């Protein structure tokens, strides 16, 4: 397993500074055929072992260590997602990465709008839910945006961990606040983070 990046720890049950966050978004339904068989694979990294699920065409989920069980509809394929593997290992070692894997998780049009906007948050920065809502042109839909962020099925690649409270505080994260803190620390965004106040 790769060594941990300085100042970070492996996640338990969990681009260069100033550069724009990478986008791996695709339009809903554009990458994965509805009947395409699912497969899943474990991805060992310095942050722990992540689990990727998707088709031959697109990623539909990326779980952090300790998050649930493999999708029962998916077949275990230990050799799946070779490009994503390389990118995640580099990310976990603190290297600037532009994720290139297509993403096509199931979701509503609004959720997809929010999930794509997550990729605009630069490495080393955090946005508030209000800032994210404004970025999609829905400044009054902060609560709905928060719900979509919480439902994001693709961790790291679509960096929902970069969204924090209006006062800069850490807020809910499906993998736990320790995991969120670890990811932000890896990116240099915690505790010295930048957030636009509402």
Coordinates of C-alpha atoms in Angstrom, one line a residue:
X1 CA 0.0 0.0 0.0
X2 CA 1.3 3.5 -0.8
X3 CA 2.5 5.7 2.0
X4 CA 0.2 8.3 3.4
X5 CA 0.6 11.8 2.2
X6 CA 2.2 14.1 4.8
X7 CA -0.4 15.2 7.5
X8 CA -3.0 12.6 6.5
X9 CA -4.2 9.3 7.9
X10 CA -6.0 6.4 6.4
X11 CA -9.7 6.7 6.5
X12 CA -11.4 4.4 9.0
X13 CA -14.7 2.7 8.7
X14 CA -13.0 7.2 5.5
X15 CA -5.0 19.1 -8.5
X16 CA -2.8 21.4 -7.5
X17 CA -3.7 24.2 -5.0
X18 CA -5.7 26.9 -6.7
X19 CA -6.5 24.8 -9.7
X20 CA -10.1 24.1 -10.7
X21 CA -11.5 20.9 -9.5
X22 CA -11.6 18.2 -12.2
X23 CA -14.9 17.3 -13.9
X24 CA -15.8 13.7 -14.6
X25 CA -19.4 14.4 -15.2
X26 CA -21.5 13.2 -18.0
X27 CA -25.1 14.0 -18.9
X28 CA -27.6 11.6 -17.2
X29 CA -28.0 8.5 -19.2
X30 CA -25.3 9.4 -21.7
X31 CA -22.6 6.9 -20.6
X32 CA -24.1 3.8 -19.1
X33 CA -26.8 1.8 -20.9
X34 CA -29.8 1.0 -18.6
X35 CA -29.2 -2.8 -19.1
X36 CA -25.4 -2.7 -18.9
X37 CA -24.1 -5.2 -16.3
X38 CA -22.7 -3.8 -13.1
X39 CA -19.3 -4.8 -11.7
X40 CA -17.5 -3.7 -8.5
X41 CA -13.9 -3.7 -7.4
X42 CA -11.9 -2.7 -4.4
X43 CA -9.3 0.0 -4.8
X44 CA -6.5 0.0 -2.2
X45 CA -5.1 3.5 -1.5
X46 CA -3.2 5.3 1.2
X47 CA -6.6 6.4 2.5
X48 CA -7.8 2.8 2.8
X49 CA -9.7 0.6 0.5
X50 CA -12.4 2.2 -1.6
X51 CA -15.1 0.4 -3.6
X52 CA -15.9 1.3 -7.1
X53 CA -19.1 0.2 -8.9
X54 CA -20.0 0.8 -12.5
X55 CA -20.4 -0.6 -16.0
X56 CA -17.8 -0.9 -18.7
X57 CA -18.8 2.6 -19.7
X58 CA -19.2 4.6 -16.5
X59 CA -18.9 4.8 -12.8
X60 CA -22.1 4.8 -10.8
X61 CA -20.8 4.7 -7.2
X62 CA -17.6 5.1 -5.2
X63 CA -17.7 4.3 -1.6
X64 CA -15.2 5.2 1.1
X65 CA -13.9 2.6 3.6
X66 CA -16.7 1.3 5.8
X67 CA -19.6 2.5 3.6
X68 CA -22.1 -0.3 3.2
X69 CA -21.8 -3.5 1.1
X70 CA -21.3 -4.2 -2.6
X71 CA -24.3 -3.7 -4.8
X72 CA -25.9 -7.2 -4.9
X73 CA -26.7 -6.6 -8.6
X74 CA -23.0 -6.2 -9.4
X75 CA -20.4 -8.8 -10.1
X76 CA -17.0 -8.7 -8.4
X77 CA -14.3 -7.9 -11.0
X78 CA -10.9 -7.3 -9.3
X79 CA -9.4 -6.0 -12.5
X80 CA -12.1 -3.4 -13.2
X81 CA -11.6 0.4 -13.5
X82 CA -7.8 0.4 -14.1
X83 CA -7.7 4.1 -15.0
X84 CA -9.7 5.1 -11.9
X85 CA -7.4 2.9 -9.8
X86 CA -4.3 4.9 -10.9
X87 CA -6.1 8.2 -10.4
X88 CA -7.3 7.4 -6.9
X89 CA -3.9 6.1 -5.8
X90 CA -2.4 9.4 -7.0
X91 CA -5.1 11.4 -5.3
X92 CA -4.6 9.6 -2.0
X93 CA -0.9 10.4 -2.2
X94 CA -1.7 14.1 -2.5
X95 CA -1.0 14.4 -6.2
X96 CA -3.0 16.8 -8.4
X97 CA -5.4 14.6 -10.4
X98 CA -8.0 15.4 -13.1
X99 CA -10.4 12.5 -12.8
X100 CA -11.2 11.2 -16.3
X101 CA -13.6 8.4 -15.6
X102 CA -17.1 9.0 -17.0
X103 CA -19.8 9.1 -14.3
X104 CA -23.4 8.2 -14.8
X105 CA -25.1 7.4 -11.4
X106 CA -28.9 7.2 -11.2
X107 CA -30.5 10.4 -10.0
X108 CA -32.9 13.2 -10.7
X109 CA -32.0 16.0 -13.1
X110 CA -31.7 18.3 -10.1
X111 CA -29.3 15.9 -8.4
X112 CA -27.2 15.6 -11.5
X113 CA -27.0 19.4 -11.7
X114 CA -25.7 19.6 -8.2
X115 CA -23.3 16.7 -8.5
X116 CA -21.8 18.2 -11.6
X117 CA -21.4 21.5 -9.8
X118 CA -19.4 19.7 -7.1
X119 CA -16.6 19.2 -9.6
X120 CA -16.2 23.0 -9.9
X121 CA -15.0 23.4 -6.3
X122 CA -11.2 23.8 -6.5
X123 CA -8.7 21.6 -4.7
X124 CA -7.8 23.2 -1.4
X125 CA -11.1 25.2 -1.1
X126 CA -14.5 24.6 0.4
X127 CA -17.9 26.0 -0.6
X128 CA -20.9 26.6 1.5
X129 CA -24.3 25.0 0.5
X130 CA -25.4 28.5 -0.3
X131 CA -22.5 29.1 -2.7
X132 CA -23.2 25.8 -4.4
X133 CA -26.9 26.7 -4.8
X134 CA -25.9 30.0 -6.3
X135 CA -23.5 28.3 -8.7
X136 CA -26.3 26.3 -10.2
X137 CA -28.5 29.3 -10.4
X138 CA -30.8 28.3 -7.6
X139 CA -29.8 30.5 -4.7
X140 CA -33.0 29.9 -2.7
X141 CA -32.8 26.1 -3.0
X142 CA -30.1 25.7 -0.3
X143 CA -32.0 22.9 1.5
X144 CA -32.7 21.0 -1.7
X145 CA -29.0 21.4 -2.7
X146 CA -27.9 20.0 0.7
X147 CA -30.2 17.0 0.1
X148 CA -28.6 16.4 -3.2
X149 CA -25.1 16.7 -1.8
X150 CA -26.0 14.2 0.8
X151 CA -27.2 11.7 -1.8
X152 CA -24.1 11.9 -3.9
X153 CA -23.1 8.3 -4.6
X154 CA -19.6 9.0 -6.0
X155 CA -17.2 10.1 -3.3
X156 CA -14.0 12.0 -4.1
X157 CA -14.5 12.1 -7.9
X158 CA -17.5 14.3 -7.2
X159 CA -16.1 16.0 -4.1
X160 CA -19.1 16.5 -1.8
X161 CA -16.6 16.6 1.1
X162 CA -15.7 20.1 0.0
X163 CA -19.1 21.4 1.0
X164 CA -19.3 22.9 4.5
X165 CA -21.6 25.0 6.6
X166 CA -22.1 28.7 6.0
X167 CA -19.8 29.4 9.0
X168 CA -17.1 27.1 7.7
X169 CA -17.9 24.3 10.1
X170 CA -17.9 20.6 9.0
X171 CA -21.4 19.3 8.4
X172 CA -22.9 15.9 7.8
X173 CA -21.0 13.4 5.6
X174 CA -22.2 9.8 4.9
X175 CA -18.7 8.3 5.7
X176 CA -18.4 10.3 8.9
X177 CA -16.9 13.6 9.8
X178 CA -13.5 12.1 10.5
X179 CA -13.4 10.9 6.9
X180 CA -14.4 14.3 5.7
X181 CA -11.7 16.0 7.8
X182 CA -9.1 13.5 6.5
X183 CA -10.0 14.3 2.8
X184 CA -10.0 18.1 3.4
X185 CA -6.7 17.8 5.3
X186 CA -5.2 15.8 2.4
X187 CA -6.1 18.7 0.1
X188 CA -4.9 21.4 2.4
X189 CA -8.4 22.7 3.0
X190 CA -8.6 21.9 6.7
X191 CA -8.1 23.6 9.1
X192 CA -6.9 26.4 6.8
X193 CA -9.9 26.3 4.6
X194 CA -11.6 29.0 2.5
X195 CA -15.3 29.3 2.3
X196 CA -17.6 32.0 0.9
X197 CA -20.1 33.0 3.5
X198 CA -23.7 33.3 2.7

